[in-house]
């Protein structure tokens, strides 16, 4: 979709380019963002579609005086194999669109004498019928024009070769596209209002319906595909913004730390007063040597059972006053020594798996000389994700 298309779609009007240079640039074709492999798939598909349709039609119509293959099938092949997701390339559009258009051409050839008027009436009637039957198919206009100019008056022509060719083309498209990884037929109806969706998705759907109603033009893309493109574009923007965020952008820099010899009572008081769940343990030059968490206190106090919870915890953090004891007295005796750290320049997206799957709740951030410069918590991570999402929206 080009920028001018998006402008018209979301404003409800076409933007008129400045005359004459910008207006002339509107005639330049837009680049096709299609890989060589996809182009080869389309080329081979169109060739296969014409070969299958022509060969079988030739066999079926060997004893018929009518032609066995009509020219509009070439245009139908482009749609069926080139844009199989288009509403105009779906089986109903191909078969019904070509057939009713041929019938329109036959009727006009019967009723209208001058060929110019017959051709005009045939194409106009064909388009009206295709709109009414929801089978708009551009090659249908060619079918109507071909029949009217050729003066065909036999209604059987609409069944063979027109309907027969169209049906064979659709069958070839179903087989080839699905074998090539392209869904065909492609669902065109909006999903049934069933399970609730996230608020953002419901908002996008409602806004899109309102914009399409205001745009009031036929689009060569289904409504659901258009919504999927919009949602994927938002997701891509979200990922890009998330990739630009580094640890230093969201980390907390006022980190409360303790040292190896900090008494347990003092460390516990810090955890309670500051309402935090972890304390990095550093040496004199602020290098990480461990981390002490609420879980470490619970583990060492043997709080796996609720009986005597307060008594066990007080016994752990209370100083024994002895010079030799088996009871832990300082942070270094209960801390976790294997600490997962990250650098301040690391991208935030790299940390998501650590918080999501490894059970980490706090990750210290180190800077120059491997010294502690901050800490990132799950709350910091969630806040950053929310901000990135709001920016992308």
Tab-separated table of C-alpha atoms in Angstrom, residues 66-342:
chain	number	residue	atom	x	y	z
A	66	UNK	CA	-17.420	-23.365	-29.767
A	67	UNK	CA	-13.908	-22.207	-28.792
A	68	UNK	CA	-12.396	-24.289	-25.994
A	69	UNK	CA	-10.455	-21.468	-24.261
A	70	UNK	CA	-11.299	-17.770	-23.981
A	71	UNK	CA	-8.825	-14.893	-23.684
A	72	UNK	CA	-10.072	-13.523	-20.309
A	73	UNK	CA	-8.666	-16.681	-18.674
A	74	UNK	CA	-5.234	-15.114	-19.017
A	75	UNK	CA	-6.328	-12.248	-16.774
A	76	UNK	CA	-8.020	-14.644	-14.368
A	77	UNK	CA	-4.776	-16.612	-14.118
A	78	UNK	CA	-2.909	-13.455	-13.084
A	79	UNK	CA	-5.355	-12.882	-10.239
A	80	UNK	CA	-5.675	-16.505	-9.069
A	81	UNK	CA	-1.933	-17.136	-8.972
A	82	UNK	CA	-0.562	-13.626	-8.543
A	83	UNK	CA	-2.848	-12.292	-5.792
A	84	UNK	CA	-4.651	-15.357	-4.371
A	85	UNK	CA	-5.678	-13.406	-1.253
A	86	UNK	CA	-7.548	-10.770	-3.264
A	87	UNK	CA	-11.348	-10.737	-2.958
A	88	UNK	CA	-11.433	-10.511	-6.772
A	89	UNK	CA	-9.467	-13.755	-7.154
A	90	UNK	CA	-11.645	-16.004	-4.988
A	91	UNK	CA	-13.451	-19.000	-6.541
A	92	UNK	CA	-16.900	-17.403	-6.402
A	93	UNK	CA	-15.589	-14.229	-8.001
A	94	UNK	CA	-13.818	-16.126	-10.795
A	95	UNK	CA	-16.582	-18.569	-11.716
A	96	UNK	CA	-19.637	-16.405	-11.077
A	97	UNK	CA	-17.991	-13.196	-12.274
A	98	UNK	CA	-16.993	-14.603	-15.647
A	99	UNK	CA	-20.247	-16.531	-16.114
A	100	UNK	CA	-22.741	-13.751	-15.333
A	101	UNK	CA	-20.636	-11.349	-17.394
A	102	UNK	CA	-20.835	-13.713	-20.346
A	103	UNK	CA	-24.598	-13.930	-19.884
A	104	UNK	CA	-24.752	-10.123	-19.833
A	105	UNK	CA	-22.807	-10.021	-23.108
A	106	UNK	CA	-25.115	-12.616	-24.686
A	107	UNK	CA	-28.203	-10.659	-23.622
A	108	UNK	CA	-26.825	-7.409	-25.039
A	109	UNK	CA	-25.814	-9.118	-28.283
A	110	UNK	CA	-29.463	-10.235	-28.571
A	111	UNK	CA	-31.108	-6.947	-27.659
A	112	UNK	CA	-28.740	-4.197	-28.838
A	113	UNK	CA	-27.959	-3.870	-32.544
A	114	UNK	CA	-24.982	-1.512	-32.932
A	115	UNK	CA	-21.844	-3.351	-31.689
A	116	UNK	CA	-20.571	-0.231	-29.980
A	117	UNK	CA	-23.705	0.094	-27.884
A	118	UNK	CA	-23.855	-3.661	-27.316
A	119	UNK	CA	-20.302	-3.641	-25.961
A	120	UNK	CA	-21.028	-0.632	-23.770
A	121	UNK	CA	-24.196	-2.097	-22.343
A	122	UNK	CA	-22.589	-5.503	-21.838
A	123	UNK	CA	-19.720	-4.204	-19.737
A	124	UNK	CA	-21.962	-1.903	-17.692
A	125	UNK	CA	-24.493	-4.667	-17.054
A	126	UNK	CA	-21.743	-7.142	-16.193
A	127	UNK	CA	-20.271	-4.800	-13.562
A	128	UNK	CA	-23.720	-4.179	-12.075
A	129	UNK	CA	-24.438	-7.905	-11.854
A	130	UNK	CA	-21.050	-8.639	-10.311
A	131	UNK	CA	-21.651	-5.982	-7.662
A	132	UNK	CA	-25.106	-7.388	-6.939
A	133	UNK	CA	-23.827	-10.978	-6.670
A	134	UNK	CA	-20.631	-10.013	-4.778
A	135	UNK	CA	-18.440	-11.584	-7.453
A	136	UNK	CA	-16.516	-8.574	-8.776
A	137	UNK	CA	-13.850	-10.023	-11.093
A	138	UNK	CA	-12.050	-7.695	-13.562
A	139	UNK	CA	-11.713	-10.346	-16.313
A	140	UNK	CA	-15.504	-10.560	-16.204
A	141	UNK	CA	-15.633	-7.240	-18.001
A	142	UNK	CA	-13.460	-8.734	-20.717
A	143	UNK	CA	-15.763	-11.763	-20.936
A	144	UNK	CA	-18.786	-9.518	-21.457
A	145	UNK	CA	-16.955	-7.426	-24.043
A	146	UNK	CA	-15.686	-10.483	-25.922
A	147	UNK	CA	-19.153	-12.040	-26.163
A	148	UNK	CA	-20.872	-8.804	-27.215
A	149	UNK	CA	-18.337	-7.933	-29.924
A	150	UNK	CA	-18.282	-11.493	-31.242
A	151	UNK	CA	-22.085	-11.432	-31.488
A	152	UNK	CA	-22.485	-14.636	-29.483
A	153	UNK	CA	-26.153	-15.342	-28.843
A	154	UNK	CA	-26.001	-18.952	-27.648
A	155	UNK	CA	-26.584	-19.091	-23.848
A	156	UNK	CA	-24.620	-22.345	-23.807
A	157	UNK	CA	-21.477	-20.276	-24.364
A	158	UNK	CA	-21.749	-19.066	-20.769
A	159	UNK	CA	-21.541	-22.670	-19.550
A	160	UNK	CA	-18.821	-23.777	-21.945
A	161	UNK	CA	-16.274	-22.496	-22.436
A	162	UNK	CA	-16.757	-19.634	-19.919
A	163	UNK	CA	-17.946	-21.423	-16.754
A	164	UNK	CA	-15.950	-24.568	-17.637
A	165	UNK	CA	-12.720	-22.587	-18.127
A	166	UNK	CA	-13.293	-20.657	-14.911
A	167	UNK	CA	-13.968	-23.774	-12.833
A	168	UNK	CA	-10.857	-25.533	-14.128
A	169	UNK	CA	-8.779	-22.413	-13.430
A	170	UNK	CA	-10.069	-22.322	-9.855
A	171	UNK	CA	-9.325	-26.019	-9.282
A	172	UNK	CA	-5.804	-25.557	-10.609
A	173	UNK	CA	-5.407	-22.520	-8.330
A	174	UNK	CA	-6.580	-24.429	-5.262
A	175	UNK	CA	-4.069	-27.217	-5.859
A	176	UNK	CA	-1.102	-25.054	-6.870
A	177	UNK	CA	-1.487	-22.273	-4.293
A	178	UNK	CA	-1.955	-24.586	-1.340
A	179	UNK	CA	0.975	-26.768	-2.382
A	180	UNK	CA	3.037	-23.579	-2.645
A	181	UNK	CA	2.141	-22.379	0.842
A	182	UNK	CA	-0.546	-19.860	-0.181
A	183	UNK	CA	-3.998	-20.201	1.354
A	184	UNK	CA	-6.627	-20.462	-1.381
A	185	UNK	CA	-9.541	-19.909	-1.142
A	186	UNK	CA	-8.746	-17.059	1.197
A	187	UNK	CA	-11.334	-16.317	3.893
A	188	UNK	CA	-13.134	-13.074	3.105
A	189	UNK	CA	-15.951	-12.887	5.663
A	190	UNK	CA	-15.298	-11.088	8.973
A	191	UNK	CA	-14.920	-13.425	11.966
A	192	UNK	CA	-18.026	-14.226	13.941
A	193	UNK	CA	-18.341	-12.135	17.108
A	194	UNK	CA	-17.339	-14.778	19.611
A	195	UNK	CA	-14.515	-14.853	22.115
A	196	UNK	CA	-13.550	-11.472	23.562
A	197	UNK	CA	-10.386	-9.974	22.150
A	198	UNK	CA	-7.891	-7.626	23.767
A	199	UNK	CA	-9.037	-4.014	23.991
A	200	UNK	CA	-6.426	-2.874	21.435
A	201	UNK	CA	-7.577	-5.459	18.888
A	202	UNK	CA	-11.246	-4.541	19.385
A	203	UNK	CA	-10.399	-0.848	19.000
A	204	UNK	CA	-8.474	-1.465	15.782
A	205	UNK	CA	-11.343	-3.531	14.374
A	206	UNK	CA	-13.959	-0.896	15.218
A	207	UNK	CA	-11.825	1.970	13.899
A	208	UNK	CA	-11.070	0.066	10.719
A	209	UNK	CA	-14.754	-0.586	10.044
A	210	UNK	CA	-15.514	3.110	10.507
A	211	UNK	CA	-12.686	4.173	8.191
A	212	UNK	CA	-13.645	1.670	5.490
A	213	UNK	CA	-17.231	2.899	5.596
A	214	UNK	CA	-15.991	6.461	5.106
A	215	UNK	CA	-13.515	5.458	2.392
A	216	UNK	CA	-16.379	3.959	0.357
A	217	UNK	CA	-14.285	2.374	-2.390
A	218	UNK	CA	-13.589	-1.184	-3.479
A	219	UNK	CA	-10.304	-2.470	-2.060
A	220	UNK	CA	-8.355	-5.295	-3.638
A	221	UNK	CA	-7.598	-6.692	-0.183
A	222	UNK	CA	-9.926	-8.323	2.335
A	223	UNK	CA	-10.918	-6.459	5.477
A	224	UNK	CA	-9.312	-9.053	7.741
A	225	UNK	CA	-6.059	-8.985	5.782
A	226	UNK	CA	-6.029	-5.211	6.061
A	227	UNK	CA	-6.560	-5.423	9.825
A	228	UNK	CA	-3.818	-8.035	10.092
A	229	UNK	CA	-1.431	-5.745	8.197
A	230	UNK	CA	-2.216	-2.854	10.534
A	231	UNK	CA	-1.725	-5.000	13.637
A	232	UNK	CA	1.522	-6.460	12.311
A	233	UNK	CA	2.770	-2.971	11.472
A	234	UNK	CA	2.064	-1.878	15.049
A	235	UNK	CA	3.834	-4.970	16.368
A	236	UNK	CA	6.840	-4.291	14.143
A	237	UNK	CA	7.008	-0.727	15.451
A	238	UNK	CA	6.751	-2.041	19.003
A	239	UNK	CA	9.645	-4.435	18.412
A	240	UNK	CA	11.745	-1.706	16.819
A	241	UNK	CA	11.177	0.666	19.725
A	242	UNK	CA	11.909	-2.106	22.190
A	243	UNK	CA	15.147	-2.913	20.364
A	244	UNK	CA	16.247	0.710	20.770
A	245	UNK	CA	15.924	0.597	24.568
A	246	UNK	CA	19.055	-0.287	26.510
A	247	UNK	CA	19.466	-1.294	30.121
A	248	UNK	CA	20.823	2.094	31.138
A	249	UNK	CA	17.574	3.698	29.937
A	250	UNK	CA	15.368	1.917	32.454
A	251	UNK	CA	17.603	0.726	35.316
A	252	UNK	CA	17.296	2.056	38.843
A	253	UNK	CA	20.528	3.829	39.742
A	254	UNK	CA	19.919	4.428	43.445
A	255	UNK	CA	20.803	0.850	44.333
A	256	UNK	CA	20.856	-0.149	47.997
A	257	UNK	CA	23.806	-2.495	48.499
A	258	UNK	CA	25.446	-4.429	51.301
A	259	UNK	CA	28.873	-5.947	51.762
A	260	UNK	CA	30.020	-9.447	52.612
A	261	UNK	CA	30.346	-8.614	56.296
A	262	UNK	CA	27.044	-6.747	56.690
A	263	UNK	CA	25.134	-8.284	59.641
A	264	UNK	CA	21.976	-10.194	58.741
A	265	UNK	CA	19.916	-7.993	61.035
A	266	UNK	CA	21.005	-4.874	59.166
A	267	UNK	CA	20.358	-6.445	55.752
A	268	UNK	CA	16.890	-7.616	56.833
A	269	UNK	CA	16.087	-4.133	58.115
A	270	UNK	CA	17.051	-2.641	54.732
A	271	UNK	CA	14.805	-5.082	52.891
A	272	UNK	CA	11.868	-4.235	55.165
A	273	UNK	CA	12.359	-0.471	55.308
A	274	UNK	CA	12.967	0.017	51.583
A	275	UNK	CA	10.342	-2.561	50.606
A	276	UNK	CA	12.693	-4.310	48.230
A	277	UNK	CA	13.301	-7.991	47.650
A	278	UNK	CA	17.019	-8.136	46.865
A	279	UNK	CA	20.287	-6.510	47.885
A	280	UNK	CA	23.355	-6.735	45.669
A	281	UNK	CA	26.463	-7.659	47.640
A	282	UNK	CA	29.519	-5.669	46.549
A	283	UNK	CA	33.158	-5.323	47.508
A	284	UNK	CA	34.896	-2.051	48.324
A	285	UNK	CA	35.114	-1.014	44.649
A	286	UNK	CA	31.457	-1.908	43.989
A	287	UNK	CA	32.096	-5.136	42.099
A	288	UNK	CA	29.355	-7.726	42.430
A	289	UNK	CA	30.237	-10.666	44.664
A	290	UNK	CA	26.722	-11.954	45.260
A	291	UNK	CA	23.121	-11.061	45.932
A	292	UNK	CA	20.942	-11.642	48.986
A	293	UNK	CA	17.188	-11.949	48.611
A	294	UNK	CA	14.161	-12.686	50.718
A	295	UNK	CA	14.371	-16.231	49.429
A	296	UNK	CA	17.883	-16.580	50.889
A	297	UNK	CA	16.609	-15.561	54.324
A	298	UNK	CA	13.725	-17.997	54.115
A	299	UNK	CA	15.975	-20.809	52.963
A	300	UNK	CA	18.486	-20.349	55.757
A	301	UNK	CA	15.741	-19.961	58.392
A	302	UNK	CA	14.204	-23.197	57.130
A	303	UNK	CA	10.848	-21.513	56.603
A	304	UNK	CA	9.504	-24.231	54.336
A	305	UNK	CA	6.956	-24.918	57.039
A	306	UNK	CA	4.733	-22.271	58.619
A	307	UNK	CA	5.129	-23.477	62.171
A	308	UNK	CA	7.266	-21.066	64.176
A	309	UNK	CA	7.756	-18.677	61.268
A	310	UNK	CA	8.487	-15.578	63.376
A	311	UNK	CA	10.620	-17.469	65.869
A	312	UNK	CA	12.828	-19.047	63.204
A	313	UNK	CA	13.348	-15.743	61.382
A	314	UNK	CA	14.231	-13.855	64.589
A	315	UNK	CA	16.655	-16.597	65.533
A	316	UNK	CA	18.375	-16.279	62.162
A	317	UNK	CA	18.850	-12.504	62.077
A	318	UNK	CA	19.623	-12.056	65.811
A	319	UNK	CA	23.301	-11.717	66.646
A	320	UNK	CA	24.561	-14.663	68.659
A	321	UNK	CA	27.376	-12.696	70.323
A	322	UNK	CA	29.665	-15.741	70.059
A	323	UNK	CA	33.084	-15.789	68.421
A	324	UNK	CA	32.490	-19.258	67.004
A	325	UNK	CA	29.043	-20.402	65.842
A	326	UNK	CA	27.490	-22.481	63.093
A	327	UNK	CA	24.653	-19.975	62.701
A	328	UNK	CA	25.024	-17.516	59.814
A	329	UNK	CA	25.866	-14.045	61.124
A	330	UNK	CA	26.642	-11.957	58.016
A	331	UNK	CA	25.294	-11.555	54.512
A	332	UNK	CA	28.205	-13.365	52.910
A	333	UNK	CA	27.191	-16.583	54.619
A	334	UNK	CA	23.705	-16.771	53.086
A	335	UNK	CA	24.005	-14.825	49.825
A	336	UNK	CA	23.709	-16.365	46.375
A	337	UNK	CA	27.159	-16.270	44.823
A	338	UNK	CA	26.246	-17.052	41.228
A	339	UNK	CA	24.683	-13.779	40.069
A	340	UNK	CA	23.301	-13.108	36.607
A	341	UNK	CA	24.362	-9.587	35.614
A	342	UNK	CA	23.996	-7.477	32.493
